[in-house]
Structure formats: structure tokens, C-alpha cells
Amino acid sequence: MSPSTSPRFFTEREVARHCTPGSCWVLLGTRVYDVTAFLRMHPGGEALIRSRAGKDLSGAMEGPPHRHSENARRWMEQYYIGELDRGTGTEETLRERKNASERTNGNTTEKQPEDEDDDMSPYSRCSPVDLDKDLVDWRKPLAWQVGHLGEKYDAWVHQPVDRPIRLFGNPFLEASTKTSWYWVPVVWFPIVFYFSWYCYTTLAQGSTRVAVTSDFSVPVHKSVFPVLFLLGWFLWSFLEYCIHRFVFHMKPPAHNYYLITLHFLLHGQHHKSPFDGSRLVFPPGLASIVVVLFYLVLHSVLPDIVGLSVFVGGLCGYVVYDMIHYYLHYGSPKRGTYLYGLKAYHVKHHFEHQKSGFGITTTFWDHPFNTVIPDEKF
């Protein structure tokens, strides 16, 4: 709803009727929110919101289990649709008030049905961005605008919104930045399976030896392959942490247009629009750069088949990382499970603790590097 638009009014009975996965409304005081589009994204799960449909969430926003951040409150405002009428007016009186609001705004179109807003675009209802007042022009590609934000960039990029981002004007270039989640396993899993089979069968021949000195070498048995594979997966988890912390979360100098632009293209756009489903996994072309570098490093320090065995484990770790990252944004894990905890942890990273919580598939590396998101106490 535009800031300049007078609010619609709803009865308590009308709000209470919207308690299904296809239409879920909640309250903050007398403010009414349509959170249907947010159900799958909510870190506490869809059931938690639906159980409170039609109810006042003011207490829950303050905690426990946790006090919602300013970004979370700002995010909530994207779903504001009107006000609750707690008076004793009749339905007919409420209709007259709604019609008066429409006339005040010069709206000569036919009145919306009371129960639904089905003819409204999701983004006209869920986006709080004022196109005339925001620091960038959302009607134009953002890639070449953000570099001009300077010292305002860091605060702007960490205020998330629920609206699509267009990076480039060129359709081909824009399409190359988007990837459906299923392309990651489609492209990479065949490579993982092939090289896993190749490494295991090669080791099974019994001719692989690792030189310890010029006169002494030890055989590498096929039973060692799972160990090498898991070692590669473990190394990837460290690389995952380092890339996320030191590359994706570098703070570009406020005066450097090009580094700000690079940061936005690599990761800033994900923090600005964290639920843009087309940009939650790496395009295979971009990912292949990291994959090749990972292989070259291992190949240079380990014997051929040993290095390849470690590499394929790391590659599998990367695929699982991308799939988990997508699921943490769009999945609804069961309360108490490992993925449930990871989802809550990752959402905190996006909405409040952008300088900590860099682990995606595991929080392990956050501990030795002292970047663990602190538990909230009440």
C-alpha cells in the first residue's frame, strides 16, 4: 500500500477468516498485514504464523523467543494492507468509510471486494519502496547505480526488501545472472558421480602409492577413498566460510565506485533482496571459476588421484551448500531439526547480524573465528 493511500478498514471477523495457506492475515495492534507471501520464508515455520492468524503479534515481535530486529519490523511493513476497526459500526458503515477513503484518493475505480485483494499485484501490496524517494531508481537497472551511493551504500544494502531486482538492462546479461536451483545438481552431480567412480576404481587397482621420501612410498588402498572424500568436503566448508566472510562481506571503500558495484553484484544484491529465488544459487559459469581454482590448488599439493579424490568431495560439498542455502530461504524445516536451527541462524544473519554468522551448511567455523551469532537472553 502506498504511503499516500488512505488505509482500508477491516472487521475482526473479516481478518479472522484469512487463516489459510492461500490467505493469511495477522495484526500488530490495529494494523492489518497480509503475510501470505511470507509463510514459506518465516524462519519459525509456516505453522507458527498460521496458528496466530487474525491475532495481535505485538508481544511475539518483542519476544520471547527473540526480539525482532528493526530490519524485521521494516520487512513486516511490506505486507501492511489496512487497519482494524474495533468500533461497533455496522458492516454498512465500514463500507461507507472504505468508499470515502477511495474518494479521498481520487480513486474512481470499482471498489475492491471486502474479503480479497486478488486483483492486486503481490509487489504493489508487499513492497514499501517509494520509487520517488529511495536512494536508487528501481525502475532502472541497479548495477550501475549503487556505486554512486558512496558511504550510504552499506546501510542501504542491509535494509532488505521483498521485491525483484533488475541488475542489467541487457536481457541476455540479466538472464545470465539468474539460475533456477535445479541447475546446480543437474550440472554438477554427474561430474561428482563420474569422478567418484573413477577415483575409487583407480584406487581399487592397488597400484596407487604416495611417495614419502625418494626411497619410500606407501600404498593407497581403495578404503581410503571415503576418508579423502570427506576431507575434501571438510575443506570446502572452510572455503565456504572464508568466501562468505572475506569476499562477500568485504566492506568496499565508500569512495570506490567499482568495488561497491562488484560487492553488489557478488553478494550485496542478495542481502538487499534475500528472497529473490532466481539468485539464491550460483550460476554454473561463475561457480566453475571457484571449482577450477579449488582443483588446481589440490592438484599442485597432492598426488594426482589423491588430489582428485579430495577435490570431488569438495565439489559435492559445494553442491550441498548451494542446495541448503536455497532451502534455508524457501524451505520449511521441522522444528527441532538441524536445518530448522540453520534457517533461524541464517535469517538472523540477514536481518540483524550481518557481521557474524557466516556459516551456511554448518556453524562450525564461526566458533574458532569468533563470529558466532549470540543467543538472545530474556
PDB file of N, CA, C and O in Angstrom, residues 203 206-212 216-224 306:
ATOM      1  N   LEU A 203      41.852 -46.463  -7.408  1.00  0.00           N
ATOM      2  CA  LEU A 203      42.481 -46.898  -6.156  1.00  0.00           C
ATOM      3  C   LEU A 203      42.314 -48.405  -5.962  1.00  0.00           C
ATOM      4  O   LEU A 203      43.180 -49.070  -5.377  1.00  0.00           O
ATOM      5  N   GLY A 206      45.046 -51.017  -6.907  1.00  0.00           N
ATOM      6  CA  GLY A 206      46.137 -51.306  -5.980  1.00  0.00           C
ATOM      7  C   GLY A 206      47.496 -50.806  -6.415  1.00  0.00           C
ATOM      8  O   GLY A 206      48.508 -51.171  -5.807  1.00  0.00           O
ATOM      9  N   SER A 207      47.554 -49.999  -7.445  1.00  0.00           N
ATOM     10  CA  SER A 207      48.847 -49.521  -7.942  1.00  0.00           C
ATOM     11  C   SER A 207      49.179 -48.096  -7.496  1.00  0.00           C
ATOM     12  O   SER A 207      50.235 -47.567  -7.835  1.00  0.00           O
ATOM     13  N   THR A 208      48.271 -47.464  -6.757  1.00  0.00           N
ATOM     14  CA  THR A 208      48.494 -46.077  -6.329  1.00  0.00           C
ATOM     15  C   THR A 208      49.348 -46.049  -5.076  1.00  0.00           C
ATOM     16  O   THR A 208      49.036 -46.704  -4.077  1.00  0.00           O
ATOM     17  N   ARG A 209      50.430 -45.285  -5.131  1.00  0.00           N
ATOM     18  CA  ARG A 209      51.329 -45.134  -3.993  1.00  0.00           C
ATOM     19  C   ARG A 209      51.649 -43.651  -3.826  1.00  0.00           C
ATOM     20  O   ARG A 209      51.704 -42.896  -4.800  1.00  0.00           O
ATOM     21  N   VAL A 210      51.851 -43.260  -2.572  1.00  0.00           N
ATOM     22  CA  VAL A 210      52.225 -41.878  -2.260  1.00  0.00           C
ATOM     23  C   VAL A 210      53.654 -41.883  -1.755  1.00  0.00           C
ATOM     24  O   VAL A 210      53.981 -42.574  -0.775  1.00  0.00           O
ATOM     25  N   ALA A 211      54.512 -41.115  -2.432  1.00  0.00           N
ATOM     26  CA  ALA A 211      55.929 -41.056  -2.053  1.00  0.00           C
ATOM     27  C   ALA A 211      56.093 -40.227  -0.789  1.00  0.00           C
ATOM     28  O   ALA A 211      55.641 -39.084  -0.723  1.00  0.00           O
ATOM     29  N   VAL A 212      56.731 -40.840   0.210  1.00  0.00           N
ATOM     30  CA  VAL A 212      57.034 -40.132   1.455  1.00  0.00           C
ATOM     31  C   VAL A 212      58.432 -39.523   1.361  1.00  0.00           C
ATOM     32  O   VAL A 212      58.659 -38.367   1.722  1.00  0.00           O
ATOM     33  N   PHE A 216      61.046 -44.147  -0.342  1.00  0.00           N
ATOM     34  CA  PHE A 216      59.974 -44.836   0.392  1.00  0.00           C
ATOM     35  C   PHE A 216      58.609 -44.280  -0.012  1.00  0.00           C
ATOM     36  O   PHE A 216      58.408 -43.063  -0.100  1.00  0.00           O
ATOM     37  N   SER A 217      57.656 -45.165  -0.252  1.00  0.00           N
ATOM     38  CA  SER A 217      56.294 -44.763  -0.587  1.00  0.00           C
ATOM     39  C   SER A 217      55.312 -45.714   0.081  1.00  0.00           C
ATOM     40  O   SER A 217      55.672 -46.851   0.438  1.00  0.00           O
ATOM     41  N   VAL A 218      54.092 -45.261   0.262  1.00  0.00           N
ATOM     42  CA  VAL A 218      53.065 -46.087   0.912  1.00  0.00           C
ATOM     43  C   VAL A 218      51.903 -46.277  -0.068  1.00  0.00           C
ATOM     44  O   VAL A 218      51.554 -45.376  -0.834  1.00  0.00           O
ATOM     45  N   PRO A 219      51.318 -47.466  -0.065  1.00  0.00           N
ATOM     46  CA  PRO A 219      50.176 -47.713  -0.958  1.00  0.00           C
ATOM     47  C   PRO A 219      48.922 -47.004  -0.441  1.00  0.00           C
ATOM     48  O   PRO A 219      48.745 -46.802   0.761  1.00  0.00           O
ATOM     49  N   VAL A 220      48.046 -46.628  -1.364  1.00  0.00           N
ATOM     50  CA  VAL A 220      46.764 -46.003  -1.005  1.00  0.00           C
ATOM     51  C   VAL A 220      45.658 -46.993  -1.361  1.00  0.00           C
ATOM     52  O   VAL A 220      45.388 -47.233  -2.547  1.00  0.00           O
ATOM     53  N   HIS A 221      45.037 -47.551  -0.353  1.00  0.00           N
ATOM     54  CA  HIS A 221      44.003 -48.572  -0.550  1.00  0.00           C
ATOM     55  C   HIS A 221      42.676 -47.909  -0.931  1.00  0.00           C
ATOM     56  O   HIS A 221      42.425 -46.746  -0.602  1.00  0.00           O
ATOM     57  N   LYS A 222      41.819 -48.657  -1.592  1.00  0.00           N
ATOM     58  CA  LYS A 222      40.521 -48.119  -2.013  1.00  0.00           C
ATOM     59  C   LYS A 222      39.652 -47.710  -0.823  1.00  0.00           C
ATOM     60  O   LYS A 222      38.772 -46.838  -0.933  1.00  0.00           O
ATOM     61  N   SER A 223      39.896 -48.323   0.338  1.00  0.00           N
ATOM     62  CA  SER A 223      39.104 -47.991   1.531  1.00  0.00           C
ATOM     63  C   SER A 223      39.390 -46.572   2.028  1.00  0.00           C
ATOM     64  O   SER A 223      38.633 -46.041   2.847  1.00  0.00           O
ATOM     65  N   VAL A 224      40.475 -45.973   1.534  1.00  0.00           N
ATOM     66  CA  VAL A 224      40.841 -44.610   1.942  1.00  0.00           C
ATOM     67  C   VAL A 224      39.998 -43.572   1.204  1.00  0.00           C
ATOM     68  O   VAL A 224      39.905 -42.424   1.632  1.00  0.00           O
ATOM     69  N   VAL A 306      44.954 -38.841  -5.475  1.00  0.00           N
ATOM     70  CA  VAL A 306      44.606 -38.419  -4.113  1.00  0.00           C
ATOM     71  C   VAL A 306      43.991 -37.031  -4.147  1.00  0.00           C
ATOM     72  O   VAL A 306      42.954 -36.764  -3.521  1.00  0.00           O
TER      73      VAL A 306
END
